[in-house]
Structure formats: C-alpha cells, structure tokens
Coordinates of C-alpha atoms in Angstrom, one line a residue:
M210 CA 167.4 -47.5 437.5
Q211 CA 166.5 -45.2 440.3
K212 CA 169.2 -42.7 439.2
N213 CA 167.9 -42.7 435.6
K214 CA 164.3 -41.9 436.9
L215 CA 165.6 -39.0 438.9
L216 CA 167.5 -37.5 436.0
A217 CA 164.5 -37.8 433.7
L218 CA 162.2 -36.1 436.3
A219 CA 164.8 -33.2 436.7
A220 CA 164.9 -32.8 432.9
L221 CA 161.1 -32.7 432.7
R222 CA 160.9 -30.0 435.4
K223 CA 163.5 -27.9 433.5
L224 CA 161.5 -28.3 430.3
L225 CA 158.2 -27.3 431.9
T226 CA 159.9 -24.3 433.5
C227 CA 161.3 -23.1 430.2
A228 CA 157.9 -23.6 428.5
I229 CA 156.1 -21.5 431.2
C230 CA 158.7 -18.7 430.8
V231 CA 158.4 -18.7 427.0
I232 CA 154.5 -18.5 427.2
A233 CA 154.8 -15.6 429.7
L234 CA 157.2 -13.7 427.5
V235 CA 155.0 -14.2 424.4
A236 CA 151.9 -12.9 426.3
L237 CA 153.8 -9.9 427.6
F238 CA 155.2 -9.2 424.2
S239 CA 151.9 -9.5 422.4
V240 CA 150.3 -6.7 424.6
H241 CA 152.6 -4.1 423.1
V242 CA 153.5 -5.4 419.7
P243 CA 151.1 -6.3 416.9
I244 CA 151.1 -10.0 416.1
F245 CA 150.4 -9.5 412.4
P246 CA 152.6 -7.4 410.1
S247 CA 151.0 -4.2 409.0
S248 CA 150.7 -5.4 405.5
K249 CA 148.3 -8.2 406.7
V250 CA 145.8 -5.8 408.5
P251 CA 142.6 -5.4 406.6
N252 CA 142.0 -2.0 405.0
F253 CA 138.9 -0.9 407.0
S254 CA 136.9 2.0 405.6
D255 CA 136.7 5.1 407.7
P256 CA 133.6 4.5 409.9
F257 CA 133.5 8.2 411.1
K258 CA 132.4 9.9 407.9
L259 CA 129.1 10.3 406.1
P260 CA 128.9 8.1 403.0
T261 CA 129.6 10.0 399.8
K262 CA 126.6 8.6 398.1
L263 CA 123.3 8.8 400.0
T264 CA 120.5 6.3 399.2
T265 CA 117.2 5.5 400.7
E266 CA 118.7 2.2 401.8
Q267 CA 120.7 3.8 404.5
S268 CA 119.7 2.1 407.8
W269 CA 120.3 2.9 411.4
T270 CA 122.9 0.2 412.1
Q271 CA 126.0 -0.2 414.1
E272 CA 129.4 1.5 413.5
L273 CA 132.4 2.5 415.6
A274 CA 133.0 5.6 417.6
P275 CA 134.3 8.8 416.0
P276 CA 138.0 9.3 416.8
H277 CA 137.4 12.4 419.0
L278 CA 135.3 10.4 421.6
W279 CA 136.8 8.4 424.4
K280 CA 135.3 5.0 425.2
A281 CA 132.9 5.3 428.1
P282 CA 133.6 3.2 431.2
L283 CA 131.2 0.3 431.5
P284 CA 128.6 0.7 434.2
S285 CA 129.2 -1.2 437.5
R286 CA 127.5 -4.6 437.4
K287 CA 126.2 -5.8 440.7
L288 CA 124.4 -9.1 441.3
D289 CA 120.9 -9.0 442.7
R290 CA 121.0 -12.1 444.9
S291 CA 117.3 -12.4 445.3
T292 CA 116.8 -13.0 441.5
G293 CA 120.3 -13.9 440.3
T294 CA 120.1 -11.1 437.7
L295 CA 122.5 -8.2 437.2
E296 CA 121.2 -4.9 438.4
T297 CA 122.4 -3.1 435.2
D298 CA 120.5 -5.6 433.1
K299 CA 117.3 -4.4 434.8
L300 CA 118.1 -0.8 433.9
W301 CA 118.3 -1.5 430.1
K302 CA 115.9 -4.5 429.8
P303 CA 112.7 -3.5 427.7
P304 CA 109.3 -4.5 429.0
P305 CA 107.9 -7.8 427.8
N306 CA 106.2 -7.2 424.5
R307 CA 103.7 -10.1 425.0
D308 CA 104.3 -11.2 421.4
F309 CA 102.7 -8.1 419.9
V310 CA 103.9 -7.4 416.3
P311 CA 102.9 -4.9 413.7
C312 CA 99.9 -5.8 411.6
V313 CA 99.2 -3.0 409.2
E314 CA 98.2 -5.0 406.1
P315 CA 94.8 -4.0 404.7
S316 CA 91.8 -6.4 404.9
T317 CA 90.7 -8.5 402.0
N318 CA 87.9 -6.1 401.3
Y319 CA 90.3 -3.1 400.8
T320 CA 90.4 -1.8 397.3
S321 CA 92.7 0.4 395.2
P322 CA 91.9 4.1 395.2
T323 CA 88.7 4.9 393.4
E324 CA 88.2 7.7 390.9
S325 CA 89.4 11.0 392.4
Q326 CA 86.7 13.5 393.1
G327 CA 89.1 16.4 393.4
Y328 CA 92.3 17.7 395.0
L329 CA 93.1 18.0 398.7
L330 CA 95.7 20.7 399.6
V331 CA 97.1 20.6 403.1
H332 CA 98.8 23.3 405.1
T333 CA 100.5 21.6 408.1
N334 CA 101.0 23.4 411.3
G335 CA 103.4 23.2 414.3
G336 CA 106.8 21.6 414.8
L337 CA 108.1 18.4 413.1
N338 CA 106.1 15.8 415.0
Q339 CA 102.9 17.8 415.0
M340 CA 103.3 18.0 411.2
R341 CA 104.1 14.3 410.9
A342 CA 100.9 13.3 412.6
G343 CA 98.9 15.8 410.6
I344 CA 100.3 14.5 407.3
C345 CA 99.4 10.9 408.1
D346 CA 95.9 11.9 409.1
M347 CA 95.4 13.8 405.9
V348 CA 96.4 10.7 404.0
A349 CA 93.5 8.9 405.7
V350 CA 91.2 11.9 405.0
A351 CA 92.1 11.9 401.3
R352 CA 91.2 8.2 401.2
I353 CA 87.9 8.8 403.0
I354 CA 86.7 11.6 400.7
D355 CA 88.2 10.1 397.4
A356 CA 90.7 12.9 396.9
T357 CA 94.0 13.2 395.2
L358 CA 96.4 14.4 397.9
V359 CA 98.8 17.1 396.9
I360 CA 102.2 16.9 398.7
P361 CA 101.5 18.9 401.9
E362 CA 103.1 22.3 402.6
L363 CA 105.2 22.4 405.8
D364 CA 104.7 25.1 408.4
K365 CA 107.1 28.0 407.7
R366 CA 105.3 30.5 410.1
S367 CA 105.6 28.8 413.4
F368 CA 108.0 29.7 416.3
W369 CA 110.9 28.0 414.5
K370 CA 110.4 29.8 411.1
D371 CA 111.9 26.9 409.2
S372 CA 112.0 27.3 405.4
S373 CA 112.2 23.6 404.7
N374 CA 109.9 22.1 402.1
F375 CA 108.4 18.6 402.2
S376 CA 111.2 17.1 400.1
D377 CA 113.9 18.7 402.3
V378 CA 112.6 16.7 405.3
F379 CA 111.0 13.6 403.9
D380 CA 111.7 11.2 401.1
E381 CA 109.0 12.5 398.7
D382 CA 109.2 9.9 396.0
Y383 CA 109.2 7.0 398.5
F384 CA 106.1 8.5 400.2
I385 CA 104.2 8.7 397.0
N386 CA 105.1 5.2 395.8
A387 CA 104.6 3.5 399.2
L388 CA 101.0 4.7 399.4
S389 CA 100.1 4.2 395.7
N390 CA 97.7 1.4 396.6
D391 CA 95.9 3.6 399.1
V392 CA 95.8 7.2 397.9
K393 CA 96.8 9.0 394.7
I394 CA 99.4 11.6 395.6
I395 CA 100.9 14.3 393.3
K396 CA 103.7 16.8 393.9
K397 CA 101.9 19.9 392.6
L398 CA 98.4 21.0 391.7
P399 CA 97.8 21.0 388.0
E400 CA 98.7 24.4 386.4
E401 CA 95.2 25.0 385.2
L402 CA 93.9 24.8 388.8
A403 CA 96.7 26.6 390.6
T404 CA 95.1 30.0 390.3
G405 CA 91.5 28.9 390.5
T406 CA 89.0 29.2 393.3
K407 CA 89.7 26.9 396.3
A408 CA 87.5 26.1 399.2
V409 CA 89.6 26.9 402.4
K410 CA 88.3 24.9 405.2
H411 CA 89.2 24.4 408.9
F412 CA 88.4 20.7 409.3
R413 CA 86.7 20.1 412.7
S414 CA 89.0 18.6 415.3
W415 CA 88.8 14.9 416.1
S416 CA 86.2 14.2 413.5
G417 CA 85.0 10.8 412.4
M418 CA 83.8 9.2 409.2
D419 CA 80.4 10.8 409.1
Y420 CA 81.8 14.4 409.2
Y421 CA 84.1 13.8 406.3
L422 CA 81.7 11.8 404.2
D423 CA 78.8 14.1 404.7
E424 CA 80.1 17.6 405.3
I425 CA 83.5 17.6 403.4
A426 CA 82.9 15.2 400.6
S427 CA 79.7 17.1 399.6
M428 CA 81.9 20.1 398.8
W429 CA 83.1 18.4 395.6
E430 CA 79.8 19.4 394.1
E431 CA 81.0 23.1 394.1
Y432 CA 84.8 22.9 394.3
E433 CA 87.5 20.9 392.6
V434 CA 90.1 21.9 395.1
I435 CA 89.7 21.8 398.9
R436 CA 92.4 23.4 401.1
A437 CA 92.8 22.2 404.7
A438 CA 94.0 25.2 406.6
K439 CA 95.3 23.1 409.5
S440 CA 96.3 19.4 409.8
D441 CA 96.8 18.7 413.5
S442 CA 94.1 16.6 415.4
R443 CA 91.6 16.7 412.5
L444 CA 90.8 13.0 412.7
A445 CA 89.4 11.1 415.7
N446 CA 91.6 8.8 417.7
N447 CA 89.1 6.0 418.0
N448 CA 85.9 4.6 416.4
L449 CA 87.2 4.6 412.8
P450 CA 87.2 1.6 410.4
L451 CA 90.1 -0.7 411.0
D452 CA 91.4 -0.2 407.5
I453 CA 91.6 3.5 408.0
Q454 CA 93.5 3.1 411.3
K455 CA 95.9 0.7 409.6
L456 CA 96.4 3.2 406.8
R457 CA 97.4 5.8 409.3
C458 CA 100.1 3.4 410.7
R459 CA 101.4 2.5 407.2
A460 CA 101.7 6.2 406.4
C461 CA 103.4 7.1 409.7
Y462 CA 105.7 4.1 410.3
E463 CA 106.4 2.9 406.8
A464 CA 105.8 5.6 404.1
L465 CA 106.9 8.8 405.8
R466 CA 110.6 8.3 405.8
F467 CA 113.1 11.1 406.3
A468 CA 115.0 12.4 403.4
P469 CA 118.2 10.4 402.6
H470 CA 120.6 13.0 403.9
I471 CA 118.8 13.1 407.2
E472 CA 118.6 9.3 407.4
A473 CA 122.3 9.0 406.8
M474 CA 123.3 11.6 409.4
G475 CA 120.9 10.1 411.9
K476 CA 122.5 6.7 411.4
L477 CA 125.9 8.2 412.0
L478 CA 124.8 9.8 415.3
V479 CA 123.2 6.5 416.4
D480 CA 126.4 4.6 415.6
R481 CA 128.5 7.0 417.6
M482 CA 126.2 6.8 420.6
R483 CA 126.1 3.0 420.5
S484 CA 129.9 2.9 420.5
L485 CA 129.8 4.4 424.0
G486 CA 127.6 1.5 425.2
P487 CA 123.9 1.3 426.0
Y488 CA 122.5 4.8 426.0
I489 CA 119.6 6.9 427.2
A490 CA 118.0 9.4 424.8
L491 CA 116.7 12.3 427.0
H492 CA 114.2 14.6 425.4
L493 CA 114.9 17.7 427.6
R494 CA 112.2 20.3 427.0
F495 CA 114.0 23.1 428.7
E496 CA 114.0 25.5 425.7
E497 CA 112.9 29.1 425.5
D498 CA 109.7 28.4 423.6
M499 CA 108.6 25.6 425.9
L500 CA 109.2 27.5 429.1
A501 CA 107.6 30.7 427.8
F502 CA 104.5 28.8 426.6
S503 CA 104.1 26.7 429.8
G504 CA 104.9 29.6 432.2
C505 CA 107.2 27.4 434.2
T506 CA 109.9 29.1 436.1
Q507 CA 111.5 26.4 438.4
D508 CA 115.3 26.9 438.8
L509 CA 115.1 30.2 436.8
S510 CA 116.3 33.6 438.0
P511 CA 113.7 36.4 438.3
A512 CA 115.2 38.1 435.2
E513 CA 114.8 34.9 433.2
A514 CA 111.3 34.4 434.4
D515 CA 110.4 38.0 433.4
E516 CA 112.0 37.5 430.0
L517 CA 109.8 34.4 429.3
R518 CA 106.7 36.2 430.5
I519 CA 107.3 39.0 428.0
I520 CA 107.7 36.4 425.2
R521 CA 104.4 34.7 426.1
E522 CA 102.6 38.0 426.2
N523 CA 103.9 39.0 422.8
T524 CA 103.1 35.7 421.1
P525 CA 99.5 36.3 419.7
Y526 CA 98.5 32.7 419.1
W527 CA 99.3 31.6 422.6
K528 CA 96.0 32.1 424.3
E529 CA 96.9 31.8 428.0
K530 CA 98.9 34.8 429.2
E531 CA 98.6 34.8 433.0
I532 CA 100.0 31.6 434.5
N533 CA 100.8 30.7 438.1
P534 CA 104.1 28.8 437.8
V535 CA 103.9 27.2 441.3
E536 CA 100.4 25.8 440.7
Q537 CA 101.4 24.7 437.1
R538 CA 104.4 22.7 438.5
S539 CA 102.4 21.2 441.4
K540 CA 99.9 19.7 438.9
G541 CA 102.7 18.2 436.9
Y542 CA 102.2 20.5 433.9
C543 CA 105.9 21.7 433.8
P544 CA 108.8 20.0 432.1
L545 CA 111.3 18.6 434.5
T546 CA 114.4 20.9 434.9
P547 CA 117.9 19.5 434.1
K548 CA 118.5 19.4 437.8
E549 CA 115.3 17.4 438.5
V550 CA 116.1 15.0 435.6
G551 CA 119.5 14.4 437.2
I552 CA 117.9 13.5 440.6
F553 CA 115.4 11.3 438.7
L554 CA 118.0 9.3 436.8
T555 CA 120.1 8.8 439.9
A556 CA 117.1 7.6 441.8
L557 CA 116.3 5.1 439.1
G558 CA 119.7 3.6 439.6
Y559 CA 121.6 4.7 436.4
P560 CA 125.3 5.1 437.2
S561 CA 127.2 8.3 436.4
S562 CA 129.0 6.4 433.6
T563 CA 125.7 6.2 431.6
P564 CA 125.9 7.8 428.1
I565 CA 123.0 10.2 427.6
Y566 CA 122.0 11.7 424.3
L567 CA 120.4 15.1 424.7
A568 CA 117.5 15.4 422.2
A569 CA 116.8 19.0 422.5
G570 CA 117.1 22.4 420.9
K571 CA 119.1 25.2 422.6
I572 CA 118.8 24.8 426.4
Y573 CA 117.6 28.0 428.0
G574 CA 120.3 29.6 430.1
G575 CA 122.9 27.2 428.6
D576 CA 125.6 25.7 430.8
S577 CA 124.4 27.5 434.0
H578 CA 121.3 25.3 434.0
M579 CA 123.0 22.1 432.8
A580 CA 125.8 22.1 435.4
D581 CA 123.9 19.9 438.0
L582 CA 122.9 17.3 435.4
R583 CA 126.4 17.3 433.9
S584 CA 128.0 16.8 437.3
R585 CA 125.9 13.6 437.8
F586 CA 126.2 12.3 434.2
P587 CA 129.3 13.7 432.5
I588 CA 128.9 11.6 429.3
L589 CA 126.2 14.0 428.1
M590 CA 126.2 14.1 424.3
S591 CA 124.2 15.9 421.6
K592 CA 124.2 16.5 417.8
E593 CA 126.8 19.2 418.3
T594 CA 129.2 17.1 420.3
L595 CA 128.8 13.9 418.2
A596 CA 129.3 15.6 414.9
S597 CA 131.5 18.3 413.5
V598 CA 130.3 21.8 412.4
E599 CA 130.9 20.8 408.8
E600 CA 128.8 17.6 409.2
L601 CA 125.9 19.6 410.6
E602 CA 126.3 22.7 408.4
S603 CA 123.4 21.8 406.0
F604 CA 121.0 21.1 408.9
S605 CA 121.8 23.9 411.3
D606 CA 119.5 26.5 410.0
H607 CA 116.5 24.2 409.7
A608 CA 114.7 23.3 412.9
S609 CA 112.7 20.5 411.4
Q610 CA 115.7 18.8 410.0
M611 CA 117.6 19.1 413.3
A612 CA 114.5 17.7 415.1
A613 CA 114.5 14.8 412.7
L614 CA 118.0 13.9 413.7
D615 CA 116.9 13.9 417.4
Y616 CA 113.9 11.7 416.5
I617 CA 116.1 9.1 414.8
V618 CA 118.5 8.8 417.7
S619 CA 115.6 8.8 420.2
V620 CA 113.7 6.0 418.5
E621 CA 116.9 3.9 418.3
S622 CA 118.0 4.4 421.9
D623 CA 118.1 1.7 424.5
V624 CA 116.0 3.8 426.8
F625 CA 114.0 6.9 425.9
I626 CA 113.0 9.4 428.7
P627 CA 111.1 12.6 427.9
S628 CA 111.0 15.4 430.5
Y629 CA 107.6 16.5 429.2
S630 CA 104.8 14.8 427.3
G631 CA 104.8 17.0 424.2
N632 CA 104.5 16.2 420.5
M633 CA 108.1 14.8 420.2
A634 CA 107.7 12.6 423.3
R635 CA 104.4 11.2 422.2
A636 CA 105.6 10.5 418.6
V637 CA 108.7 8.7 419.7
E638 CA 106.8 6.7 422.3
G639 CA 104.3 5.5 419.7
H640 CA 107.0 4.6 417.2
R641 CA 108.9 2.6 419.9
R642 CA 105.8 0.8 420.8
F643 CA 105.2 -0.1 417.2
L644 CA 108.8 -1.4 416.9
G645 CA 108.4 -3.9 419.8
H646 CA 107.7 -1.9 422.9
R647 CA 111.2 -0.5 423.4
K648 CA 111.8 0.8 426.9
T649 CA 110.3 4.3 427.3
I650 CA 110.2 5.7 430.9
S651 CA 107.5 8.4 431.3
P652 CA 108.2 10.4 434.4
D653 CA 105.3 10.9 436.8
R654 CA 106.1 14.7 437.1
K655 CA 103.3 15.4 439.6
A656 CA 104.7 12.8 442.1
L657 CA 108.3 13.6 441.3
V658 CA 108.2 17.3 442.1
R659 CA 106.7 16.5 445.5
L660 CA 109.6 14.3 446.3
I661 CA 112.1 16.8 444.9
D662 CA 110.5 19.5 447.0
K663 CA 111.0 17.3 450.1
L664 CA 114.7 17.1 449.2
E665 CA 114.8 20.9 449.0
Q666 CA 113.1 21.1 452.4
R667 CA 115.5 18.5 453.8
T668 CA 112.6 16.3 455.0
L669 CA 113.9 13.6 452.6
K670 CA 117.4 12.6 451.6
E671 CA 118.8 11.1 448.4
G672 CA 119.5 7.5 448.8
K673 CA 117.8 4.1 449.1
N674 CA 114.5 5.5 450.4
L675 CA 114.1 8.0 447.6
S676 CA 115.3 5.4 445.0
N677 CA 112.8 2.8 446.2
R678 CA 109.9 5.3 445.9
V679 CA 110.9 6.5 442.5
I680 CA 111.4 3.0 441.1
E681 CA 108.0 1.9 442.5
L682 CA 106.3 4.9 441.0
H683 CA 107.7 4.1 437.5
R684 CA 107.4 0.3 437.6
R685 CA 104.4 0.4 435.1
R686 CA 105.5 3.5 433.2
Q687 CA 108.1 1.9 430.9
G688 CA 106.2 1.4 427.6
N689 CA 104.5 -1.8 428.6
P690 CA 102.0 -3.2 426.0
R691 CA 98.4 -2.0 426.8
K692 CA 95.4 -0.8 424.8
R693 CA 95.1 2.9 424.0
K694 CA 93.4 4.8 426.7
G695 CA 89.9 6.2 426.0
P696 CA 88.3 9.4 427.2
I697 CA 88.2 10.4 430.8
S698 CA 84.9 9.4 432.4
G699 CA 82.5 12.3 432.7
T700 CA 84.0 14.6 430.0
R701 CA 81.9 15.8 427.1
G702 CA 82.3 17.4 423.7
T703 CA 85.7 18.7 422.8
E704 CA 87.1 18.0 426.2
R705 CA 86.1 14.3 425.8
F706 CA 88.2 14.0 422.6
R707 CA 91.0 16.0 424.1
S708 CA 91.3 13.6 427.1
E709 CA 91.8 10.6 424.9
E710 CA 95.2 9.1 424.5
P711 CA 96.4 10.2 421.0
F712 CA 96.4 7.6 418.3
Y713 CA 100.1 8.0 417.5
V714 CA 101.1 7.6 421.1
N715 CA 99.9 4.0 421.2
P716 CA 98.8 2.2 418.0
L717 CA 97.5 -0.8 420.0
P718 CA 95.1 -2.5 419.3
D719 CA 94.6 -1.2 415.7
C720 CA 98.1 -1.8 414.3
L721 CA 99.6 -4.3 416.7
C722 CA 98.4 -8.0 416.9
K723 CA 99.5 -11.0 418.9
K724 CA 102.0 -13.1 417.0
E725 CA 100.5 -16.3 415.7
L726 CA 102.3 -19.3 417.2
P727 CA 103.2 -22.1 414.8
M728 CA 100.7 -25.0 414.8
Q729 CA 101.8 -27.9 417.0
A730 CA 102.3 -31.1 415.1
T731 CA 99.9 -33.8 416.3
E732 CA 100.9 -37.4 416.5

C-alpha cells in the first residue's frame, strides 16, 4: 500500500512538472507569434487619414497614433505617502467643478425675433479669437436693436493678411440655423440695398443696453443699413439682461462651429496627441508680431531686438512705440520665453516624458530659441509634426484656419497653459470653463520672472525649493470655478471697463449654474 502511494505521488509530480513546462513554452511562444491566423484579424480602417467625406457631425474623439510617431514613455508614477495618491495624478487632475454645468437656455419670457428694423453689417477686426468674440457680441447687438444680421466680414487687413471668408472658417449654415430663434441672419445684403447709403458707425466700447436702444436703434429712422466698423469689445461684460448674456454663450459655444474641414483636421490632431498619453497644450506667444507689439526682448540678441523695434515703429496702428523691455518684463507684461516655460513646467513637476502640443505660429528665431525647452521636454509636437505637408496644404496660407486647429487641440487638452494672457488664451480658458472647468494653469508671470532672475543670479537653484514656491504660487490659478471678476476698485470711465475680466474668459455666473441634485425620496 505504501509503495503504491509513493508511485502515485511521483507520477503526480511528473505531471505537474510537464504542465508547468508546457504553460511556460506557450507563454514564451505567444509573445512572438500571433495567436490568431491573419485571416481572423478584423479589418481595421486606417485611423491615420482624414475621412474622405467631411460632415458637421465630426467630433473630437479618440483615435490611434499616426504611424510615424513613437509611443511616448509613460511618466514616472510616485506615491505621495501623505495622501495615498499618485503624484502624476495631481499633475493632470482638473480642479473640482463644484457641480457647475452649462445653463444657456432662454427664460420663459424670451420670444422669437421681432420684425426686423433694418440690416446690421459687421466688419470684424483682429485675429481669430478677437473676431470670434466680436461676432458673438454682434449677434447680441442685432437682437437688442431688432436687426437682421448679415454674415460678418472677417478681417483681411490685420497683421496676418488672411483672405479667408466666414464660410472658410466657420460652418455658416449651422450658425444661421442654430440662432434662428434668436436673430434673423442672412448671407448677403439684398441686391437693392448693396449699393445704397449706409450708416458707418464705430460702436462705443463696452456699451450697455441703453446705448444700443437709444443711440443706435434710433438710427433706423434715417438708415436701413448700419455698418459696424469694428466688432471687438463693443458690448459690456456685465450688467446686461440675463437672456442677452445667455445668447452670447449660445452663439460662442454652440452656434459658432468651425467649418467641417477644420473640425475634421482638428479631431485628427487631437487623436494623435492623445495617443501619446495625457498632454499639455502650450500656447507659446513667442512670435514676431507679439514680441514686436509688446517690446519684450528677454533671451533675444541685440540684432533681434533691433529688428522687432523697427517693426513696431513701422506699424501705424500700434500706438506705443517707445517701450522699456526690462520694466515691461518686471511688471509681468511680457510673454514667457521658451526657456522660462521649460523652467516653469519642470518646477510644477511635469516629467520630461510629458507630451506637449505647441499651439503657436512661427516661433521667432526658430530652433535657437526652442533648444532649451526641447532639451527639457523632447516630446514637443505641433501641427507641422503631427500632420503631413499634404494634410495641412489647404490650411497653410490661412492664419485664421491654422489658429482654429490650435484652438481645437487646446480646448481638448488635458492641461492648457498659455505663456501670455492674449485673446487666444482668454478664449480657450473661457471655453474650458464652460465645458466643465478643465485644468488651465495661468502663469503668474510677474512672480515667475523674479524667481527666474534669481536662478540667473545664482541666488536660487532649481530643485525642491523652487518647485515648492512655484506650486504654491499656482495652487489657485488652475481654472477653479469662481465668479467673473469685476472692475478694479478706484478706476473710472474706460479704464474701469478695461479692468474688468472679459465675459468670454469666464462665463460664470451668467451661463453656468449649479447642477440640481435629484429629489430625495421621503419615507
């Protein structure tokens, strides 16, 4: 009996040994050889090309990486023992939205457009985002003065000299239909009025209801067509009827879609960035026009600084010619340089493996000024590196359309960081707030340049001390929900309006409300 037990045990051991060997061989074999025959693999469509048919239904959703991009290494993930959370999770986690959701539906007293008193022509001015805000404001103005809005003309005379028309940048038909219950919009002025007399008017900046109802609407007695010579900042940020404020949000965040070919390409760029992992969209305002306009010369050579000064002096509509660059920078009025941005991102704790999308035009000085940032963050992508020349061909000569692509990728990013608070930065921040307070880090440039100067003077070193100070400075500068800031105390007149936080930077409280919690069932 004992002998039989020993034989059985030996046989069991041999069986187990054989089974383990077989499992190990199968595992090793499966790493190198596909388990399924090629005939059984699903026929996936190519995720790296633009769809052949573009529709307004194209959305910014997930796809795979293009074949010419390597998969980025995942960031290191360290455990914060004090809280039990992963440090990298903190870097990407959006601020709590405190249950704020969009609420842009009109009130019960809101009516369909009344009988039109005349036609409102609009000549927009500035770059893409300045024009976007102006268009949405003119929708509200048309509602206030009972006008039929003619599709606005885009600025073709600005620094960028873009020849794009409204329909080249925006989905014209969708815009008209989406606002049909608010304002009557037509594509062209009726032929019989096209050559007639028009009242050309520079609407007063930051004006309220009384100005438009009294001074502008009264012009219908003499004119059938009123032309707004400019569209930017013509409507007050605050103290307007709630239905007018909600209309501005419906126009901006719902009706003013980009044209289908822009939406489709923007979706493709977003998908390609997402394939690399969570990404930062960096709006780097280190372009020739920005530096010439602001007079900022940090990290530039004397020859470059002189070139920009000449551009500023020769641009007639830039009023300020003599600018002290040192004073400008110390007050926080200069965009961060690529080198300063690299120091900032490192101090915040982002690892070198972080994918960064560069939302910018042509960087002044090119690679020579990008070297320091690229050495810290080598996965530095842009439209030009994510897409082929052929894919970008139809966009490349149109600054507004190229800017629209940057806008889409920036709104959809995991983190958005602008190096300067210009029109693009403000528009993207407001849109991200509207969509759920997505993480937007606004650099405290005034405080940052002081710290960076200490690094240059070697009175401070990069490391934990600098990192702690930078993180603390930006703890409450990440797009947290808050009410729009009013004017600075003590300011008067135009300066008072100028000091207010722009409406499209923060649509709270007008267009964001607390989500209503479901009623608790009572026993």
